[in-house]
Structures are given as structure tokens and as C-alpha cells.
Amino acid sequence: CNTTGNENYTAASESNILSVSTKFVSTCSLIFDPVSGQTYPVSVNASCSCTNPEASAVLYKNGTNVTSENNQFVSLAAGTYDYVCNVTETDNYTSASNSSTYVINKFATIVNLSLNGAEDNLTVTYPASVTAAYSTNVLTATMYRNGTNVSDENNTPVVLATGTYNYTVINPGNENYSGSSKIFFATIQQNTSICSLTFDPVSPVNYSTQVNVSCGCTNPESAATLYKNGTNVTSENNQFVSLAAGSYQYVCNVTETANYTSALNSS
């Protein structure tokens, strides 16, 4: 500031330096639409903005500059994403940063498994069939029986030998879908064998009368055996033979096999 002199006053001046030492404080906002915690598939809008008019806000996702996605709906895989919205310091404004984590959950897969129409363990008697049917809501599932892939038997009746079988259906999922599984057991019980022993004519008979002793069992996996007084006479089964006078103890039996029990009938 100064003034010139005149005939009555001398000239004068005075100067000062004005220093602006405090910068404006910048702030950044980071807004998600929809909010975190959604389930795949979903499109997400991450909106990043800062109050510093001298520099542009920058948006990062997992450390990568994705400013081109700012305020845009983008499709993301299931997972956890670390977002950062920031602005650099300028002549008149401070730097600022805002960060947040966004989570997208995997879509839950579901597998269905039924044995002979019921979603439960199964017990049947040989040679009853087993029909295993499976499905899944998304992707592809595989059906195993005792560890062997039997997907091609889906909803198809099969006859299994006596034993217990583990049916497992697995949908392994992937990066966007969770895995799922279901297990049921099918138990095939032995069938009960029955032996019949018939005489023609019926006892007692007179000497010189031929007798037909018929021995039969319901086990198709093994032949019936006919004994007379402890001796194997299967060759006489269902044949008319002449016997001496006396008492005879006949036994008709069959041995146990994989799918049928043993059985015995005596007379």
C-alpha cells in the first residue's frame, strides 16, 4: 500500500505478504448398489466420488484401477472384493481415501436322490430291483454306487446282488456355485429258500409198491439235494423206485448261496 507526497505531505508506503497455509480437506465416498452380501449372479454399481475439484477420483478393485467401471453396473464372480476410492493431494486440497469390502456369495446348488421313489435309505429282498433317480438345480451332478460312476443308470431299475450299496450324488460346483452332495444306502437282503418234499404215494405203503420222492427248493442258484438215510440219492429225485420194507428218513435241502439262504425239509 503506498501514497505519493505533495506540497504538504511526504510520500509513504507499506507492504505485507499474505500466506494461505491451510488446504481444504478432501473427502471421498464409496457407495454400492446393491449393498454387499448379494448372491451370484449379480451386477454391482460401485460409485466413487471425492470433493476435490482439482483432481479426479480414482477407483480400485483388488488393487487394480477400475475407474472405467465407476458408477457402472458390472457383473462379478462370487468372491470378496476390496474397493478403494481415492484422490491425490493438489495445491489447494488434501488427498483422501475411502475403502470397503464387497462380498458376493456363491449360488447354492441342490442335489436330489431317491431310491425306489423315496428320499431315504432302502432295504429290499433279492431279486427286487433298485431304481436310483437323481437331479440337480444347476450345473451337472454325478451319481456313484460304491465309488463307481453309475450316472447312466439314472431312473433305471437294476438288480443287485445281496449286500449294502452306497449311493452318492455329487455336484462339485465351481467358482460361482457351491458344491452339494447327498448319500443314501441300499441294502439287498438274501431271499429265503424253501424246500418241499413230497411222496407219491404217501406213506405208509406196502412192499413192492414203487415210490416217487420229489425234492425241490426255491433257490435258483443251487440244485436241491435229496438224502435217504443219510445217503445222497439225488439221482432218484422225482423217480419211481422200489424199496425194501422198512422206515426211511428223507431230507431235501439246498446250500446257502450269495443271494439265497439255505433250507431243509425232512420226512
mmCIF file of C-alpha atoms in Angstrom:
data_model
loop_
_atom_site.group_PDB
_atom_site.id
_atom_site.type_symbol
_atom_site.label_atom_id
_atom_site.label_comp_id
_atom_site.label_asym_id
_atom_site.label_seq_id
_atom_site.Cartn_x
_atom_site.Cartn_y
_atom_site.Cartn_z
ATOM 1 C CA CYS A 1 0.000 0.000 0.000
ATOM 2 C CA ASN A 2 1.524 3.406 -0.852
ATOM 3 C CA THR A 3 0.759 7.126 -1.376
ATOM 4 C CA THR A 4 2.606 9.862 -3.229
ATOM 5 C CA GLY A 5 3.581 13.065 -1.484
ATOM 6 C CA ASN A 6 2.526 16.641 -2.379
ATOM 7 C CA GLU A 7 3.470 20.077 -1.290
ATOM 8 C CA ASN A 8 2.216 19.357 2.212
ATOM 9 C CA TYR A 9 2.890 15.612 2.673
ATOM 10 C CA THR A 10 5.747 13.279 2.136
ATOM 11 C CA ALA A 11 5.362 10.027 0.166
ATOM 12 C CA ALA A 12 4.800 6.771 2.155
ATOM 13 C CA SER A 13 4.321 3.026 1.526
ATOM 14 C CA GLU A 14 3.806 -0.221 3.478
ATOM 15 C CA SER A 15 3.802 -3.893 2.261
ATOM 16 C CA ASN A 16 2.805 -7.334 3.776
ATOM 17 C CA ILE A 17 2.870 -10.947 2.482
ATOM 18 C CA LEU A 18 -0.399 -12.938 2.665
ATOM 19 C CA SER A 19 0.234 -16.690 3.110
ATOM 20 C CA VAL A 20 -2.551 -19.298 2.714
ATOM 21 C CA SER A 21 -1.165 -22.206 4.738
ATOM 22 C CA THR A 22 -4.218 -24.488 5.250
ATOM 23 C CA LYS A 23 -5.565 -26.648 2.440
ATOM 24 C CA PHE A 24 -9.164 -27.676 2.075
ATOM 25 C CA VAL A 25 -9.826 -31.183 3.386
ATOM 26 C CA SER A 26 -10.953 -33.621 0.691
ATOM 27 C CA THR A 27 -13.386 -36.444 1.398
ATOM 28 C CA CYS A 28 -14.303 -39.469 -0.731
ATOM 29 C CA SER A 29 -17.478 -41.504 -0.758
ATOM 30 C CA LEU A 30 -17.852 -45.117 -1.919
ATOM 31 C CA ILE A 31 -21.396 -46.361 -2.465
ATOM 32 C CA PHE A 32 -22.544 -49.794 -3.654
ATOM 33 C CA ASP A 33 -25.783 -50.680 -5.384
ATOM 34 C CA PRO A 34 -26.923 -53.217 -4.302
ATOM 35 C CA VAL A 35 -25.236 -53.448 -0.916
ATOM 36 C CA SER A 36 -22.630 -56.128 -0.128
ATOM 37 C CA GLY A 37 -23.730 -59.670 0.650
ATOM 38 C CA GLN A 38 -25.540 -60.491 -2.593
ATOM 39 C CA THR A 39 -25.641 -63.952 -4.200
ATOM 40 C CA TYR A 40 -24.247 -64.743 -7.637
ATOM 41 C CA PRO A 41 -25.274 -63.817 -10.310
ATOM 42 C CA VAL A 42 -25.468 -60.085 -9.628
ATOM 43 C CA SER A 43 -24.455 -56.801 -11.271
ATOM 44 C CA VAL A 44 -22.816 -54.271 -8.970
ATOM 45 C CA ASN A 45 -22.539 -50.491 -9.276
ATOM 46 C CA ALA A 46 -19.588 -49.087 -7.310
ATOM 47 C CA SER A 47 -19.835 -45.289 -7.187
ATOM 48 C CA CYS A 48 -16.660 -43.394 -6.212
ATOM 49 C CA SER A 49 -16.564 -39.613 -5.840
ATOM 50 C CA CYS A 50 -14.389 -37.081 -3.978
ATOM 51 C CA THR A 51 -14.830 -33.412 -3.021
ATOM 52 C CA ASN A 52 -11.506 -32.304 -4.533
ATOM 53 C CA PRO A 53 -12.396 -30.343 -7.718
ATOM 54 C CA GLU A 54 -8.752 -30.166 -8.777
ATOM 55 C CA ALA A 55 -8.271 -33.924 -9.352
ATOM 56 C CA SER A 56 -10.380 -36.829 -10.456
ATOM 57 C CA ALA A 57 -11.394 -39.617 -8.117
ATOM 58 C CA VAL A 58 -9.800 -42.996 -8.848
ATOM 59 C CA LEU A 59 -11.494 -46.349 -8.177
ATOM 60 C CA TYR A 60 -9.508 -49.516 -7.402
ATOM 61 C CA LYS A 61 -10.748 -53.110 -7.100
ATOM 62 C CA ASN A 62 -8.352 -55.592 -5.541
ATOM 63 C CA GLY A 63 -5.504 -53.226 -6.320
ATOM 64 C CA THR A 64 -6.400 -52.723 -9.998
ATOM 65 C CA ASN A 65 -7.501 -49.368 -11.378
ATOM 66 C CA VAL A 66 -11.118 -49.819 -12.475
ATOM 67 C CA THR A 67 -12.091 -46.161 -12.766
ATOM 68 C CA SER A 68 -13.711 -47.018 -16.120
ATOM 69 C CA GLU A 69 -16.252 -49.027 -14.106
ATOM 70 C CA ASN A 70 -17.060 -46.127 -11.789
ATOM 71 C CA ASN A 71 -20.816 -45.731 -11.422
ATOM 72 C CA GLN A 72 -21.411 -48.538 -13.928
ATOM 73 C CA PHE A 73 -23.196 -51.847 -13.321
ATOM 74 C CA VAL A 74 -20.751 -54.703 -13.880
ATOM 75 C CA SER A 75 -21.144 -58.463 -13.447
ATOM 76 C CA LEU A 76 -18.780 -60.026 -10.914
ATOM 77 C CA ALA A 77 -17.917 -63.591 -9.999
ATOM 78 C CA ALA A 78 -18.581 -64.853 -6.499
ATOM 79 C CA GLY A 79 -15.859 -63.755 -4.093
ATOM 80 C CA THR A 80 -14.579 -60.937 -1.912
ATOM 81 C CA TYR A 81 -13.543 -57.630 -3.465
ATOM 82 C CA ASP A 82 -11.548 -54.844 -1.824
ATOM 83 C CA TYR A 83 -12.597 -51.479 -3.233
ATOM 84 C CA VAL A 84 -10.717 -48.199 -2.705
ATOM 85 C CA CYS A 85 -11.876 -44.740 -3.799
ATOM 86 C CA ASN A 86 -9.208 -42.045 -3.538
ATOM 87 C CA VAL A 87 -7.957 -38.711 -4.811
ATOM 88 C CA THR A 88 -4.433 -37.308 -4.804
ATOM 89 C CA GLU A 89 -3.314 -34.164 -2.991
ATOM 90 C CA THR A 90 -3.364 -30.955 -5.054
ATOM 91 C CA ASP A 91 -2.289 -27.346 -4.466
ATOM 92 C CA ASN A 92 -5.381 -26.467 -2.526
ATOM 93 C CA TYR A 93 -6.876 -29.782 -1.408
ATOM 94 C CA THR A 94 -5.657 -32.693 0.672
ATOM 95 C CA SER A 95 -5.632 -36.292 -0.518
ATOM 96 C CA ALA A 96 -8.450 -38.569 0.621
ATOM 97 C CA SER A 97 -9.365 -42.235 0.547
ATOM 98 C CA ASN A 98 -12.367 -44.448 1.305
ATOM 99 C CA SER A 99 -12.251 -48.244 1.247
ATOM 100 C CA SER A 100 -14.742 -51.050 1.659
ATOM 101 C CA THR A 101 -15.054 -54.802 1.116
ATOM 102 C CA TYR A 102 -17.774 -56.196 -1.151
ATOM 103 C CA VAL A 103 -18.831 -59.838 -0.838
ATOM 104 C CA ILE A 104 -20.703 -61.910 -3.433
ATOM 105 C CA ASN A 105 -21.803 -65.290 -2.122
ATOM 106 C CA LYS A 106 -21.818 -68.446 -4.209
ATOM 107 C CA PHE A 107 -25.158 -69.675 -5.531
ATOM 108 C CA ALA A 108 -26.204 -72.794 -3.614
ATOM 109 C CA THR A 109 -26.558 -75.969 -5.668
ATOM 110 C CA ILE A 110 -29.044 -78.639 -4.617
ATOM 111 C CA VAL A 111 -28.926 -82.342 -5.461
ATOM 112 C CA ASN A 112 -31.839 -84.746 -5.165
ATOM 113 C CA LEU A 113 -31.543 -88.514 -4.770
ATOM 114 C CA SER A 114 -34.264 -91.103 -4.334
ATOM 115 C CA LEU A 115 -34.177 -94.888 -4.068
ATOM 116 C CA ASN A 116 -37.310 -96.582 -5.380
ATOM 117 C CA GLY A 117 -39.139 -93.264 -5.191
ATOM 118 C CA ALA A 118 -38.229 -92.310 -1.610
ATOM 119 C CA GLU A 119 -35.514 -89.902 -0.441
ATOM 120 C CA ASP A 120 -34.318 -92.343 2.193
ATOM 121 C CA ASN A 121 -32.268 -95.472 2.729
ATOM 122 C CA LEU A 122 -33.727 -98.596 1.136
ATOM 123 C CA THR A 123 -33.961 -102.246 2.168
ATOM 124 C CA VAL A 124 -35.300 -104.852 -0.269
ATOM 125 C CA THR A 125 -35.068 -108.612 -0.727
ATOM 126 C CA TYR A 126 -33.243 -110.114 -3.674
ATOM 127 C CA PRO A 127 -34.100 -110.121 -6.587
ATOM 128 C CA ALA A 128 -36.079 -106.905 -6.133
ATOM 129 C CA SER A 129 -34.716 -104.085 -8.300
ATOM 130 C CA VAL A 130 -33.338 -100.730 -7.184
ATOM 131 C CA THR A 131 -34.179 -97.543 -9.072
ATOM 132 C CA ALA A 132 -31.881 -94.654 -8.146
ATOM 133 C CA ALA A 133 -33.011 -91.301 -9.527
ATOM 134 C CA TYR A 134 -31.038 -88.081 -9.161
ATOM 135 C CA SER A 135 -31.138 -84.469 -10.340
ATOM 136 C CA THR A 136 -29.631 -81.058 -9.578
ATOM 137 C CA ASN A 137 -30.841 -77.486 -9.872
ATOM 138 C CA VAL A 138 -27.831 -76.150 -11.797
ATOM 139 C CA LEU A 139 -24.596 -77.377 -13.407
ATOM 140 C CA THR A 140 -24.069 -81.159 -13.587
ATOM 141 C CA ALA A 141 -24.177 -83.832 -10.899
ATOM 142 C CA THR A 142 -22.708 -87.340 -10.919
ATOM 143 C CA MET A 143 -24.121 -90.447 -9.243
ATOM 144 C CA TYR A 144 -21.807 -93.066 -7.740
ATOM 145 C CA ARG A 145 -22.501 -96.534 -6.360
ATOM 146 C CA ASN A 146 -19.736 -97.718 -4.048
ATOM 147 C CA GLY A 147 -17.427 -95.220 -5.756
ATOM 148 C CA THR A 148 -18.233 -96.225 -9.339
ATOM 149 C CA ASN A 149 -19.889 -93.740 -11.689
ATOM 150 C CA VAL A 150 -23.370 -95.065 -12.479
ATOM 151 C CA SER A 151 -24.911 -91.848 -13.792
ATOM 152 C CA ASP A 152 -26.131 -93.705 -16.864
ATOM 153 C CA GLU A 153 -28.415 -95.773 -14.593
ATOM 154 C CA ASN A 154 -30.371 -92.675 -13.580
ATOM 155 C CA ASN A 155 -34.014 -93.657 -13.007
ATOM 156 C CA THR A 156 -33.334 -97.156 -14.379
ATOM 157 C CA PRO A 157 -34.214 -100.322 -12.394
ATOM 158 C CA VAL A 158 -31.222 -102.574 -11.713
ATOM 159 C CA VAL A 159 -30.989 -105.904 -9.888
ATOM 160 C CA LEU A 160 -28.080 -106.036 -7.451
ATOM 161 C CA ALA A 161 -26.547 -108.937 -5.571
ATOM 162 C CA THR A 162 -27.043 -109.233 -1.824
ATOM 163 C CA GLY A 163 -25.130 -106.548 0.059
ATOM 164 C CA THR A 164 -25.124 -102.885 1.050
ATOM 165 C CA TYR A 165 -24.552 -100.208 -1.557
ATOM 166 C CA ASN A 166 -23.579 -96.571 -1.038
ATOM 167 C CA TYR A 167 -25.357 -94.277 -3.483
ATOM 168 C CA THR A 168 -23.802 -90.807 -3.594
ATOM 169 C CA VAL A 169 -24.732 -87.862 -5.808
ATOM 170 C CA ILE A 170 -22.221 -85.002 -6.064
ATOM 171 C CA ASN A 171 -22.445 -81.580 -7.673
ATOM 172 C CA PRO A 172 -18.894 -80.219 -7.323
ATOM 173 C CA GLY A 173 -19.873 -76.597 -8.003
ATOM 174 C CA ASN A 174 -17.337 -74.067 -9.312
ATOM 175 C CA GLU A 175 -16.113 -70.547 -8.609
ATOM 176 C CA ASN A 176 -19.675 -69.195 -8.617
ATOM 177 C CA TYR A 177 -21.673 -72.180 -7.351
ATOM 178 C CA SER A 178 -21.242 -74.063 -4.100
ATOM 179 C CA GLY A 179 -20.903 -77.835 -4.145
ATOM 180 C CA SER A 180 -23.519 -80.208 -2.741
ATOM 181 C CA SER A 181 -23.981 -83.925 -2.189
ATOM 182 C CA LYS A 182 -26.444 -86.490 -0.900
ATOM 183 C CA ILE A 183 -25.930 -90.086 0.260
ATOM 184 C CA PHE A 184 -28.342 -92.996 0.757
ATOM 185 C CA PHE A 185 -27.737 -96.703 1.287
ATOM 186 C CA ALA A 186 -29.485 -99.565 -0.482
ATOM 187 C CA THR A 187 -29.421 -102.881 1.380
ATOM 188 C CA ILE A 188 -30.258 -106.043 -0.562
ATOM 189 C CA GLN A 189 -31.179 -108.911 1.764
ATOM 190 C CA GLN A 190 -30.898 -112.623 0.981
ATOM 191 C CA ASN A 191 -34.051 -114.284 -0.228
ATOM 192 C CA THR A 192 -35.326 -117.092 1.994
ATOM 193 C CA SER A 193 -35.115 -120.509 0.342
ATOM 194 C CA ILE A 194 -37.889 -123.070 0.860
ATOM 195 C CA CYS A 195 -37.608 -126.802 0.204
ATOM 196 C CA SER A 196 -40.536 -129.108 -0.419
ATOM 197 C CA LEU A 197 -40.554 -132.887 -0.041
ATOM 198 C CA THR A 198 -43.489 -134.887 -1.444
ATOM 199 C CA PHE A 199 -44.212 -138.616 -1.694
ATOM 200 C CA ASP A 200 -46.291 -140.463 -4.286
ATOM 201 C CA PRO A 201 -47.969 -142.445 -2.944
ATOM 202 C CA VAL A 202 -47.937 -141.095 0.565
ATOM 203 C CA SER A 203 -46.551 -143.127 3.447
ATOM 204 C CA PRO A 204 -47.183 -145.857 4.523
ATOM 205 C CA VAL A 205 -47.143 -148.177 1.513
ATOM 206 C CA ASN A 206 -46.916 -151.938 1.072
ATOM 207 C CA TYR A 207 -43.791 -153.677 -0.050
ATOM 208 C CA SER A 208 -43.351 -153.898 -3.849
ATOM 209 C CA THR A 209 -45.100 -150.540 -4.334
ATOM 210 C CA GLN A 210 -42.871 -148.101 -6.170
ATOM 211 C CA VAL A 211 -42.442 -144.721 -4.540
ATOM 212 C CA ASN A 212 -41.721 -141.345 -6.144
ATOM 213 C CA VAL A 213 -39.928 -138.929 -3.786
ATOM 214 C CA SER A 214 -39.854 -135.386 -5.135
ATOM 215 C CA CYS A 215 -37.424 -132.834 -3.674
ATOM 216 C CA GLY A 216 -37.450 -129.193 -4.823
ATOM 217 C CA CYS A 217 -36.130 -125.867 -3.457
ATOM 218 C CA THR A 218 -36.805 -122.270 -4.406
ATOM 219 C CA ASN A 219 -33.101 -121.308 -4.640
ATOM 220 C CA PRO A 220 -32.337 -120.975 -8.368
ATOM 221 C CA GLU A 221 -28.617 -120.571 -7.671
ATOM 222 C CA SER A 222 -28.088 -124.080 -6.340
ATOM 223 C CA ALA A 223 -29.608 -127.503 -7.020
ATOM 224 C CA ALA A 224 -31.639 -129.296 -4.388
ATOM 225 C CA THR A 225 -30.103 -132.428 -2.870
ATOM 226 C CA LEU A 226 -32.069 -135.487 -1.773
ATOM 227 C CA TYR A 227 -30.834 -137.772 1.018
ATOM 228 C CA LYS A 228 -32.228 -141.136 2.141
ATOM 229 C CA ASN A 229 -30.994 -142.378 5.483
ATOM 230 C CA GLY A 230 -28.006 -140.057 5.148
ATOM 231 C CA THR A 231 -27.075 -141.185 1.641
ATOM 232 C CA ASN A 232 -27.230 -138.835 -1.328
ATOM 233 C CA VAL A 233 -29.914 -140.198 -3.626
ATOM 234 C CA THR A 234 -30.463 -137.091 -5.754
ATOM 235 C CA SER A 235 -30.380 -139.359 -8.811
ATOM 236 C CA GLU A 236 -33.673 -140.851 -7.560
ATOM 237 C CA ASN A 237 -35.309 -137.410 -7.240
ATOM 238 C CA ASN A 238 -38.756 -137.460 -8.829
ATOM 239 C CA GLN A 239 -38.263 -141.044 -9.999
ATOM 240 C CA PHE A 240 -40.351 -144.100 -9.098
ATOM 241 C CA VAL A 241 -38.133 -146.573 -7.252
ATOM 242 C CA SER A 242 -38.696 -149.884 -5.470
ATOM 243 C CA LEU A 243 -37.806 -150.001 -1.819
ATOM 244 C CA ALA A 244 -37.416 -152.818 0.644
ATOM 245 C CA ALA A 245 -39.743 -152.954 3.593
ATOM 246 C CA GLY A 246 -38.610 -150.632 6.334
ATOM 247 C CA SER A 247 -38.528 -146.996 7.509
ATOM 248 C CA TYR A 248 -36.688 -144.379 5.508
ATOM 249 C CA GLN A 249 -35.629 -140.893 6.616
ATOM 250 C CA TYR A 250 -35.654 -138.497 3.680
ATOM 251 C CA VAL A 251 -34.062 -134.998 3.682
ATOM 252 C CA CYS A 252 -34.361 -132.414 0.933
ATOM 253 C CA ASN A 253 -32.008 -129.452 1.273
ATOM 254 C CA VAL A 254 -30.157 -126.697 -0.534
ATOM 255 C CA THR A 255 -26.992 -124.832 0.485
ATOM 256 C CA GLU A 256 -26.716 -121.099 1.089
ATOM 257 C CA THR A 257 -25.652 -119.020 -1.896
ATOM 258 C CA ALA A 258 -24.832 -115.364 -2.429
ATOM 259 C CA ASN A 259 -28.449 -114.303 -2.714
ATOM 260 C CA TYR A 260 -30.425 -117.128 -1.087
ATOM 261 C CA THR A 261 -30.433 -118.749 2.341
ATOM 262 C CA SER A 262 -30.015 -122.472 2.937
ATOM 263 C CA ALA A 263 -33.144 -124.590 3.531
ATOM 264 C CA LEU A 264 -34.100 -128.084 4.633
ATOM 265 C CA ASN A 265 -37.190 -130.263 4.695
ATOM 266 C CA SER A 266 -37.240 -133.768 6.172
ATOM 267 C CA SER A 267 -39.789 -136.517 6.494
#
